[in-house]
Amino acid sequence: MANRGGAARRVPENEAAITYVQCDGLAVMKIVKHCHEESCSNMEVAQGALLGLVVENRLEITNCFPFPKHDDTMDEEEYQLDMMRRLRRVNVDHFHVGWYQSADVGNFLSQSLLESQYHYQTSIEESVVVIYDTKKSARGFLTLKAYRLTPQAIAMYKDGDYTPDALRNLKIGYENLFIEVPIVIRNSPLTNIMMSELTEMIPEEEGSKFLDLGTASVLEGQLRSLMERVDELNQEAIKFNRYQQLVVRQQQDKHRWLLKRAQENSARAAKDEPPLPEEDVNKLFKPHPVPPRLNPMIVAGQINTYSQHISQFCSQSLAKLYLTQALQNAKEAKQNN
């Protein structure tokens, strides 16, 4: 994912931080349309720019446009500047306030997303990333969430040090990589009137879908994804354990070498011979490179997200089973009578 935050304006650091995001219905519909088109056509991740303005402590998203697909002949930054110039000509909010991306359950958390949001947030202080969950929304639950990097995550990326000691000093883990910003959808009064009229035109449903128990395929997909992430985290743990074993073995070799050198110098001193010249131990035993811990932290965050979704999903399914059992028992009792 390229750095797409360079074409935006710089915001003063003393500007008040936003407390919530207000998104117009038109921008939401554009995001939904783009994400579903990409997921249905070529299963690629949909990404785009968010346009709007900051009003006091509120970030208003009034429009958006998709990023161009990967094309060597097109400059992405020039494309964004051209789009914002054209929107400005027709009196549309053209300030860059963030970007959006489609996701499938909990797979939005990745190193490329962290890096892109870091570039955005360092160039546009109040920028957000809006995540749209295509799978959950397709089942009737509109899922739009806005995220910002925490100060610890920004400091981590600024230092570029992902060793265990650096992460421990920053007190950062997958729990505090992002902070979720509340998002509300705003429609104009005319749009609300039209939606009320459309609601009256839609025939009432019988309510059978509310107790739909055909959830095995969804649960199976989430469990498979969870198993893949657990295997990946296990491989990272094996790598780190191997590194710790190498460090312990090197420390033992270094201790034996120092002990042997001390014995040799003692023997030479007893013979009135000069001691052996001192050598740099670190040159003889070069320290092993510490494996970065950023990827395991991201995988742990993905596992946590999948676990939360599965727990919520199973709780709802279990409640539906109890309701269905009560309805079935009532139906059987009525038939017996």
XYZ file of N, CA and C in Angstrom, residues 183-278:
288
model
N -18.590 6.800 15.306
C -18.994 7.292 13.994
C -20.518 7.323 13.920
N -21.060 8.405 13.431
C -22.511 8.560 13.273
C -22.783 8.908 11.816
N -23.941 8.464 11.321
C -24.349 8.717 9.939
C -25.434 9.790 9.953
N -25.221 10.805 9.158
C -26.159 11.924 9.105
C -26.783 12.007 7.723
N -28.118 12.152 7.679
C -28.842 12.337 6.431
C -29.568 13.672 6.467
N -29.796 14.219 5.313
C -30.541 15.464 5.216
C -32.020 15.199 5.526
N -32.776 16.220 5.909
C -34.214 16.022 6.175
C -34.968 15.435 4.985
N -34.621 15.844 3.763
C -35.297 15.293 2.584
C -35.011 13.798 2.445
N -33.799 13.413 2.734
C -33.457 11.985 2.665
C -34.229 11.192 3.720
N -34.360 11.743 4.920
C -35.131 11.057 5.967
C -36.596 10.899 5.565
N -37.156 11.915 4.916
C -38.540 11.823 4.458
C -38.687 10.728 3.405
N -37.742 10.687 2.459
C -37.799 9.663 1.417
C -37.662 8.264 2.016
N -36.776 8.092 2.991
C -36.598 6.779 3.622
C -37.851 6.378 4.387
N -38.527 7.325 5.004
C -39.775 7.000 5.699
C -40.835 6.541 4.723
N -40.908 7.187 3.556
C -41.876 6.765 2.549
C -41.535 5.386 1.997
N -40.248 5.115 1.787
C -39.846 3.792 1.290
C -40.141 2.701 2.317
N -39.990 3.030 3.590
C -40.274 2.051 4.642
C -41.738 1.641 4.630
N -42.612 2.605 4.379
C -44.039 2.286 4.319
C -44.389 1.460 3.096
N -43.619 1.594 2.024
C -43.893 0.840 0.799
C -43.399 -0.598 0.875
N -42.434 -0.876 1.750
C -41.888 -2.229 1.852
C -42.867 -3.104 2.627
N -43.220 -4.263 2.106
C -44.162 -5.135 2.843
C -43.533 -5.680 4.108
N -44.340 -5.885 5.113
C -43.847 -6.401 6.387
C -43.398 -7.856 6.242
N -42.274 -8.164 6.839
C -41.762 -9.534 6.783
C -42.404 -10.380 7.870
N -42.396 -11.671 7.649
C -43.005 -12.589 8.609
C -42.153 -12.778 9.852
N -40.910 -12.375 9.776
C -40.046 -12.498 10.949
C -39.286 -13.803 11.039
N -39.360 -14.643 10.007
C -38.656 -15.930 10.064
C -37.142 -15.753 10.011
N -36.661 -14.666 9.384
C -35.220 -14.474 9.245
C -34.548 -14.158 10.575
N -35.317 -13.670 11.524
C -34.716 -13.307 12.802
C -34.248 -14.535 13.577
N -34.811 -15.704 13.266
C -34.420 -16.933 13.945
C -33.706 -17.882 12.987
N -33.084 -17.324 11.972
C -32.364 -18.139 11.002
C -31.183 -18.822 11.683
N -31.125 -20.141 11.582
C -30.051 -20.914 12.222
C -29.020 -21.411 11.213
N -29.133 -20.992 9.956
C -28.169 -21.431 8.953
C -26.865 -20.661 9.063
N -26.153 -20.861 10.140
C -24.944 -20.083 10.428
C -23.678 -20.925 10.419
N -23.791 -22.162 9.997
C -22.628 -23.054 10.058
C -21.509 -22.581 9.131
N -21.863 -22.106 7.931
C -20.837 -21.700 6.974
C -20.065 -20.478 7.479
N -20.769 -19.523 8.091
C -20.106 -18.330 8.606
C -19.168 -18.693 9.753
N -19.651 -19.507 10.661
C -18.828 -19.913 11.788
C -17.623 -20.732 11.328
N -17.819 -21.555 10.324
C -16.712 -22.359 9.802
C -15.619 -21.475 9.206
N -16.025 -20.448 8.449
C -15.039 -19.541 7.866
C -14.254 -18.791 8.921
N -14.944 -18.345 9.977
C -14.246 -17.624 11.039
C -13.289 -18.535 11.798
N -13.697 -19.772 12.038
C -12.817 -20.706 12.744
C -11.590 -21.065 11.907
N -11.778 -21.219 10.598
C -10.628 -21.495 9.728
C -9.627 -20.332 9.751
N -10.156 -19.120 9.674
C -9.274 -17.950 9.735
C -8.553 -17.875 11.075
N -9.274 -18.204 12.154
C -8.651 -18.192 13.480
C -7.541 -19.236 13.573
N -7.769 -20.422 13.022
C -6.747 -21.468 13.049
C -5.503 -21.051 12.271
N -5.685 -20.370 11.126
C -4.539 -19.917 10.346
C -3.714 -18.903 11.136
N -4.383 -17.990 11.833
C -3.653 -16.993 12.606
C -2.944 -17.625 13.806
N -3.572 -18.619 14.419
C -2.931 -19.296 15.544
C -1.675 -20.029 15.070
N -1.752 -20.673 13.904
C -0.571 -21.342 13.355
C 0.541 -20.331 13.059
N 0.156 -19.179 12.516
C 1.164 -18.152 12.211
C 1.813 -17.625 13.485
N 0.988 -17.418 14.531
C 1.553 -16.954 15.801
C 2.452 -18.012 16.417
N 2.109 -19.281 16.231
C 2.947 -20.364 16.741
C 4.309 -20.377 16.044
N 4.331 -20.130 14.730
C 5.595 -20.062 14.008
C 6.460 -18.897 14.508
N 5.810 -17.765 14.798
C 6.568 -16.629 15.331
C 7.124 -16.955 16.716
N 6.348 -17.680 17.520
C 6.836 -18.060 18.847
C 8.017 -19.019 18.742
N 7.985 -19.928 17.761
C 9.103 -20.852 17.560
C 10.370 -20.083 17.177
N 10.216 -19.067 16.314
C 11.369 -18.259 15.913
C 11.976 -17.539 17.121
N 11.117 -16.984 17.963
C 11.627 -16.240 19.110
C 12.271 -17.183 20.125
N 11.699 -18.369 20.311
C 12.308 -19.355 21.214
C 13.667 -19.799 20.701
N 13.789 -19.947 19.380
C 15.077 -20.316 18.803
C 16.112 -19.209 19.038
N 15.684 -17.966 18.925
C 16.581 -16.833 19.185
C 17.033 -16.836 20.644
N 16.121 -17.101 21.570
C 16.502 -17.134 22.983
C 17.485 -18.267 23.263
N 17.304 -19.407 22.617
C 18.240 -20.516 22.799
C 19.626 -20.154 22.269
N 19.677 -19.468 21.133
C 20.971 -19.044 20.591
C 21.664 -18.055 21.522
N 20.893 -17.156 22.119
C 21.476 -16.177 23.033
C 22.045 -16.870 24.274
N 21.305 -17.831 24.821
C 21.786 -18.555 26.003
C 23.054 -19.340 25.673
N 23.068 -19.983 24.511
C 24.246 -20.757 24.109
C 25.449 -19.842 23.908
N 25.216 -18.668 23.332
C 26.315 -17.723 23.126
C 26.859 -17.203 24.455
N 25.975 -16.947 25.414
C 26.420 -16.497 26.731
C 27.272 -17.569 27.415
N 26.878 -18.822 27.267
C 27.666 -19.910 27.844
C 29.040 -20.000 27.187
N 29.095 -19.883 25.850
C 30.381 -19.916 25.146
C 31.264 -18.743 25.565
N 30.661 -17.582 25.729
C 31.418 -16.405 26.130
C 31.981 -16.586 27.545
N 31.173 -17.153 28.426
C 31.631 -17.383 29.807
C 32.776 -18.388 29.836
N 32.674 -19.461 29.030
C 33.754 -20.459 28.988
C 35.030 -19.847 28.419
N 34.886 -18.988 27.402
C 36.066 -18.365 26.807
C 36.754 -17.436 27.810
N 35.990 -16.652 28.553
C 36.567 -15.748 29.555
C 37.242 -16.542 30.676
N 36.644 -17.645 31.091
C 37.226 -18.471 32.130
C 38.534 -19.096 31.659
N 38.541 -19.551 30.405
C 39.764 -20.146 29.857
C 40.871 -19.096 29.742
N 40.515 -17.893 29.309
C 41.511 -16.834 29.182
C 42.075 -16.449 30.553
N 41.233 -16.428 31.583
C 41.705 -16.106 32.930
C 42.658 -17.185 33.439
N 42.369 -18.452 33.166
C 43.263 -19.540 33.584
C 44.611 -19.462 32.864
N 44.584 -19.146 31.573
C 45.830 -19.030 30.822
C 46.691 -17.873 31.348
N 46.045 -16.745 31.667
C 46.806 -15.615 32.211
C 47.375 -15.924 33.589
N 46.635 -16.695 34.387
C 47.161 -17.086 35.702
C 48.389 -17.977 35.542
N 48.318 -18.909 34.587
C 49.468 -19.790 34.351
C 50.667 -19.004 33.834
N 50.431 -18.028 32.974
C 51.535 -17.227 32.452
C 52.117 -16.333 33.540
N 51.263 -15.840 34.423
C 51.773 -15.009 35.515
C 52.650 -15.828 36.458
N 52.313 -17.106 36.678
C 53.136 -17.963 37.535
C 54.510 -18.210 36.916
N 54.592 -18.133 35.586
C 55.863 -18.333 34.896
C 56.557 -17.009 34.593
N 56.069 -15.932 35.184
C 56.622 -14.590 34.941
C 56.578 -14.216 33.465
N 55.522 -14.638 32.791
C 55.324 -14.278 31.384
C 54.246 -13.210 31.299
N 54.290 -12.351 30.284
C 53.257 -11.297 30.159
C 51.907 -11.931 29.828
N 50.830 -11.317 30.292
C 49.500 -11.885 29.989
C 49.150 -11.725 28.509
N 48.237 -12.532 28.084
C 47.767 -12.461 26.693
C 47.063 -11.132 26.454
N 47.183 -10.581 25.249
C 46.521 -9.289 24.974
C 44.995 -9.429 25.067
N 44.366 -8.363 25.565
C 42.908 -8.386 25.705
C 42.255 -8.245 24.332
